[in-house]
Each structure stands twice: as structure tokens, then as C-alpha cells.
Amino acid sequence: MDRKIESALISVFYKDGLEPVVRQLHHEGATIFSTGGTQVFIEALGIPCVPVENVTGYPSILGGRVKTLHPKVFGGILARREFEEDQQHVKEYEIPLFDLVIVDLYPFEETVKSTDEEQKIIEKIDI
């Protein structure tokens, strides 16, 4: 499948290796959407990105635990481009389509190995 990546959603805990990918996406003209620390990282490279909050209309809430759990984000990931009904919903609800998603998980296992503090462990649970 040869399709140009026009938009990417990036939200990662580990930023290692992200810079060349982001630079290439920017070079190719992709719109980059991002969250919190990842957004700060990307913008520090001098590369513009759209905060996910601009898509959802909600700020990051509950101590940063809820950022992308929103129909406009998941709709943009799951919309089937070949289904007319999906495309009607995308248009009706102004859902941006994401061609690429780059995510990772919080370091839950590392946290469990390094502490017995229940609250620290709970904070590293990711969905």
C-alpha cells in the first residue's frame, strides 16, 4: 500500500529515536498531532504540531491520565476510509484522520520492579 502519510498522532513516554522520525514526517509535509511531553519535545525541535486538545476540545485531565480517550481521536484512528458511512461520520463530527500512530506504554514493569509504592505503580498503568 503506497499512501502518503498526511497526518500522524504521536504520544510516547520514551522519546529515544523519535527525532529523525518526526523530522522526516515534517519534511514530507505531514501534520503532526501530539500530547503533553511529546508535544513539548517536538516543538523544541522547531517542528510545529497540533495539540490533541485542539481536536478534542478538552485539556489533559485527571493528572494527565486522560488525553486521547475521545471519539475524535479514536474515530480518526479507526475510521474505515473505504466505508461511506464512516466517511460521513468523519465529516459530520469533524474528525481528523490519522495515517500513522506512534505510541508506547508507560514503564509499568520497570516501576513494579523498582518500588512497592502502590500509588506510583498505579500511575504507570496505561491503556
PDB file of C-alpha atoms in Angstrom:
ATOM      1  CA  MET A   1       0.000   0.000   0.000  1.00  0.00           C
ATOM      2  CA  ASP A   2       1.567   3.253  -1.135  1.00  0.00           C
ATOM      3  CA  ARG A   3      -0.262   6.042   0.593  1.00  0.00           C
ATOM      4  CA  LYS A   4       1.242   9.346   1.616  1.00  0.00           C
ATOM      5  CA  ILE A   5       1.267   9.985   5.343  1.00  0.00           C
ATOM      6  CA  GLU A   6      -0.632  13.231   5.687  1.00  0.00           C
ATOM      7  CA  SER A   7      -1.205  13.133   9.432  1.00  0.00           C
ATOM      8  CA  ALA A   8       0.395  11.413  12.398  1.00  0.00           C
ATOM      9  CA  LEU A   9      -0.632  11.091  16.030  1.00  0.00           C
ATOM     10  CA  ILE A  10       2.391  10.808  18.303  1.00  0.00           C
ATOM     11  CA  SER A  11       2.245  10.249  22.064  1.00  0.00           C
ATOM     12  CA  VAL A  12       5.197   8.484  23.658  1.00  0.00           C
ATOM     13  CA  PHE A  13       6.823   8.105  27.067  1.00  0.00           C
ATOM     14  CA  TYR A  14      10.230   7.213  25.611  1.00  0.00           C
ATOM     15  CA  LYS A  15      11.494   9.843  23.163  1.00  0.00           C
ATOM     16  CA  ASP A  16      14.652   7.937  22.089  1.00  0.00           C
ATOM     17  CA  GLY A  17      14.787   7.670  18.311  1.00  0.00           C
ATOM     18  CA  LEU A  18      11.792   9.933  17.820  1.00  0.00           C
ATOM     19  CA  GLU A  19      13.639  12.943  16.417  1.00  0.00           C
ATOM     20  CA  PRO A  20      14.552  11.532  12.971  1.00  0.00           C
ATOM     21  CA  VAL A  21      11.042  10.160  12.505  1.00  0.00           C
ATOM     22  CA  VAL A  22       9.445  13.488  13.385  1.00  0.00           C
ATOM     23  CA  ARG A  23      11.871  15.389  11.169  1.00  0.00           C
ATOM     24  CA  GLN A  24      11.079  13.095   8.227  1.00  0.00           C
ATOM     25  CA  LEU A  25       7.326  13.445   8.749  1.00  0.00           C
ATOM     26  CA  HIS A  26       7.712  17.217   8.873  1.00  0.00           C
ATOM     27  CA  HIS A  27       9.924  17.183   5.770  1.00  0.00           C
ATOM     28  CA  GLU A  28       7.246  15.218   3.907  1.00  0.00           C
ATOM     29  CA  GLY A  29       4.573  17.716   4.929  1.00  0.00           C
ATOM     30  CA  ALA A  30       2.649  15.590   7.415  1.00  0.00           C
ATOM     31  CA  THR A  31       0.551  17.292  10.061  1.00  0.00           C
ATOM     32  CA  ILE A  32       1.687  16.066  13.456  1.00  0.00           C
ATOM     33  CA  PHE A  33      -0.764  15.816  16.356  1.00  0.00           C
ATOM     34  CA  SER A  34       0.615  15.244  19.825  1.00  0.00           C
ATOM     35  CA  THR A  35       0.108  15.308  23.578  1.00  0.00           C
ATOM     36  CA  GLY A  36       1.850  16.762  26.627  1.00  0.00           C
ATOM     37  CA  GLY A  37       5.522  15.935  26.917  1.00  0.00           C
ATOM     38  CA  THR A  38       5.720  14.611  23.376  1.00  0.00           C
ATOM     39  CA  GLN A  39       4.332  17.886  22.064  1.00  0.00           C
ATOM     40  CA  VAL A  40       6.936  19.818  24.087  1.00  0.00           C
ATOM     41  CA  PHE A  41       9.684  17.552  22.694  1.00  0.00           C
ATOM     42  CA  ILE A  42       8.550  18.014  19.082  1.00  0.00           C
ATOM     43  CA  GLU A  43       8.130  21.772  19.385  1.00  0.00           C
ATOM     44  CA  ALA A  44      11.610  22.029  20.985  1.00  0.00           C
ATOM     45  CA  LEU A  45      12.935  20.614  17.699  1.00  0.00           C
ATOM     46  CA  GLY A  46      11.351  23.591  15.948  1.00  0.00           C
ATOM     47  CA  ILE A  47       8.681  21.408  14.380  1.00  0.00           C
ATOM     48  CA  PRO A  48       5.064  22.502  14.678  1.00  0.00           C
ATOM     49  CA  CYS A  49       2.465  20.127  15.985  1.00  0.00           C
ATOM     50  CA  VAL A  50      -1.223  20.315  16.745  1.00  0.00           C
ATOM     51  CA  PRO A  51      -2.119  19.697  20.388  1.00  0.00           C
ATOM     52  CA  VAL A  52      -4.629  16.864  20.762  1.00  0.00           C
ATOM     53  CA  GLU A  53      -6.623  19.291  22.913  1.00  0.00           C
ATOM     54  CA  ASN A  54      -7.334  21.248  19.716  1.00  0.00           C
ATOM     55  CA  VAL A  55      -9.001  18.135  18.312  1.00  0.00           C
ATOM     56  CA  THR A  56     -10.942  17.050  21.387  1.00  0.00           C
ATOM     57  CA  GLY A  57     -11.841  20.427  22.829  1.00  0.00           C
ATOM     58  CA  TYR A  58     -10.717  19.101  26.222  1.00  0.00           C
ATOM     59  CA  PRO A  59      -7.489  19.684  28.113  1.00  0.00           C
ATOM     60  CA  SER A  60      -5.439  16.839  29.501  1.00  0.00           C
ATOM     61  CA  ILE A  61      -7.354  15.889  32.652  1.00  0.00           C
ATOM     62  CA  LEU A  62      -7.049  13.735  35.762  1.00  0.00           C
ATOM     63  CA  GLY A  63      -3.370  14.427  36.217  1.00  0.00           C
ATOM     64  CA  GLY A  64      -2.561  13.710  32.577  1.00  0.00           C
ATOM     65  CA  ARG A  65      -4.152  10.283  32.656  1.00  0.00           C
ATOM     66  CA  VAL A  66      -6.844  11.237  30.138  1.00  0.00           C
ATOM     67  CA  LYS A  67      -5.573  12.889  26.975  1.00  0.00           C
ATOM     68  CA  THR A  68      -6.553  10.870  23.942  1.00  0.00           C
ATOM     69  CA  LEU A  69      -9.575   8.910  25.206  1.00  0.00           C
ATOM     70  CA  HIS A  70     -12.043  10.711  22.969  1.00  0.00           C
ATOM     71  CA  PRO A  71     -14.208   9.779  19.939  1.00  0.00           C
ATOM     72  CA  LYS A  72     -12.461  12.373  17.762  1.00  0.00           C
ATOM     73  CA  VAL A  73      -9.119  10.705  18.404  1.00  0.00           C
ATOM     74  CA  PHE A  74     -10.212   7.081  18.229  1.00  0.00           C
ATOM     75  CA  GLY A  75     -12.523   7.875  15.321  1.00  0.00           C
ATOM     76  CA  GLY A  76      -9.556   9.282  13.417  1.00  0.00           C
ATOM     77  CA  ILE A  77      -7.617   6.085  14.038  1.00  0.00           C
ATOM     78  CA  LEU A  78     -10.414   3.573  13.416  1.00  0.00           C
ATOM     79  CA  ALA A  79     -12.361   5.201  10.567  1.00  0.00           C
ATOM     80  CA  ARG A  80     -12.505   2.963   7.509  1.00  0.00           C
ATOM     81  CA  ARG A  81     -11.718   5.115   4.515  1.00  0.00           C
ATOM     82  CA  GLU A  82     -13.455   2.763   2.115  1.00  0.00           C
ATOM     83  CA  PHE A  83     -16.781   2.870   4.016  1.00  0.00           C
ATOM     84  CA  GLU A  84     -19.036   5.742   3.031  1.00  0.00           C
ATOM     85  CA  GLU A  85     -20.858   5.744   6.375  1.00  0.00           C
ATOM     86  CA  ASP A  86     -17.556   6.107   8.256  1.00  0.00           C
ATOM     87  CA  GLN A  87     -16.580   8.982   5.991  1.00  0.00           C
ATOM     88  CA  GLN A  88     -19.938  10.661   6.592  1.00  0.00           C
ATOM     89  CA  HIS A  89     -19.331  10.459  10.342  1.00  0.00           C
ATOM     90  CA  VAL A  90     -15.805  11.812   9.918  1.00  0.00           C
ATOM     91  CA  LYS A  91     -17.189  14.786   8.040  1.00  0.00           C
ATOM     92  CA  GLU A  92     -20.220  15.328  10.296  1.00  0.00           C
ATOM     93  CA  TYR A  93     -18.211  15.236  13.524  1.00  0.00           C
ATOM     94  CA  GLU A  94     -15.099  16.931  12.088  1.00  0.00           C
ATOM     95  CA  ILE A  95     -12.828  14.019  12.925  1.00  0.00           C
ATOM     96  CA  PRO A  96      -9.261  14.254  11.607  1.00  0.00           C
ATOM     97  CA  LEU A  97      -7.995  11.039  10.026  1.00  0.00           C
ATOM     98  CA  PHE A  98      -4.670   9.699  11.263  1.00  0.00           C
ATOM     99  CA  ASP A  99      -2.495   7.876   8.727  1.00  0.00           C
ATOM    100  CA  LEU A 100       0.134   6.968  11.301  1.00  0.00           C
ATOM    101  CA  VAL A 101       0.027   6.430  15.063  1.00  0.00           C
ATOM    102  CA  ILE A 102       3.206   6.303  17.139  1.00  0.00           C
ATOM    103  CA  VAL A 103       2.644   5.364  20.783  1.00  0.00           C
ATOM    104  CA  ASP A 104       4.261   3.393  23.547  1.00  0.00           C
ATOM    105  CA  LEU A 105       3.257   2.461  27.072  1.00  0.00           C
ATOM    106  CA  TYR A 106       4.283   3.826  30.437  1.00  0.00           C
ATOM    107  CA  PRO A 107       7.089   1.799  32.070  1.00  0.00           C
ATOM    108  CA  PHE A 108       4.781  -0.274  34.252  1.00  0.00           C
ATOM    109  CA  GLU A 109       7.037  -3.318  34.616  1.00  0.00           C
ATOM    110  CA  GLU A 110      10.064  -1.167  35.450  1.00  0.00           C
ATOM    111  CA  THR A 111       8.054   0.679  38.081  1.00  0.00           C
ATOM    112  CA  VAL A 112       6.806  -2.548  39.674  1.00  0.00           C
ATOM    113  CA  LYS A 113      10.402  -3.799  39.891  1.00  0.00           C
ATOM    114  CA  SER A 114      11.679  -0.559  41.404  1.00  0.00           C
ATOM    115  CA  THR A 115       9.048   0.258  44.050  1.00  0.00           C
ATOM    116  CA  ASP A 116       6.418  -1.185  46.332  1.00  0.00           C
ATOM    117  CA  GLU A 117       4.542   2.125  46.466  1.00  0.00           C
ATOM    118  CA  GLU A 118       1.066   1.330  45.215  1.00  0.00           C
ATOM    119  CA  GLN A 119       0.338   4.888  44.046  1.00  0.00           C
ATOM    120  CA  LYS A 120       3.494   5.030  41.888  1.00  0.00           C
ATOM    121  CA  ILE A 121       2.596   1.679  40.366  1.00  0.00           C
ATOM    122  CA  ILE A 122      -0.995   2.736  39.665  1.00  0.00           C
ATOM    123  CA  GLU A 123       0.222   5.885  37.892  1.00  0.00           C
ATOM    124  CA  LYS A 124       2.114   3.743  35.379  1.00  0.00           C
ATOM    125  CA  ILE A 125      -0.906   1.701  34.318  1.00  0.00           C
ATOM    126  CA  ASP A 126      -1.647   2.580  30.702  1.00  0.00           C
ATOM    127  CA  ILE A 127      -4.467   1.684  28.363  1.00  0.00           C
TER     128      ILE A 127
END
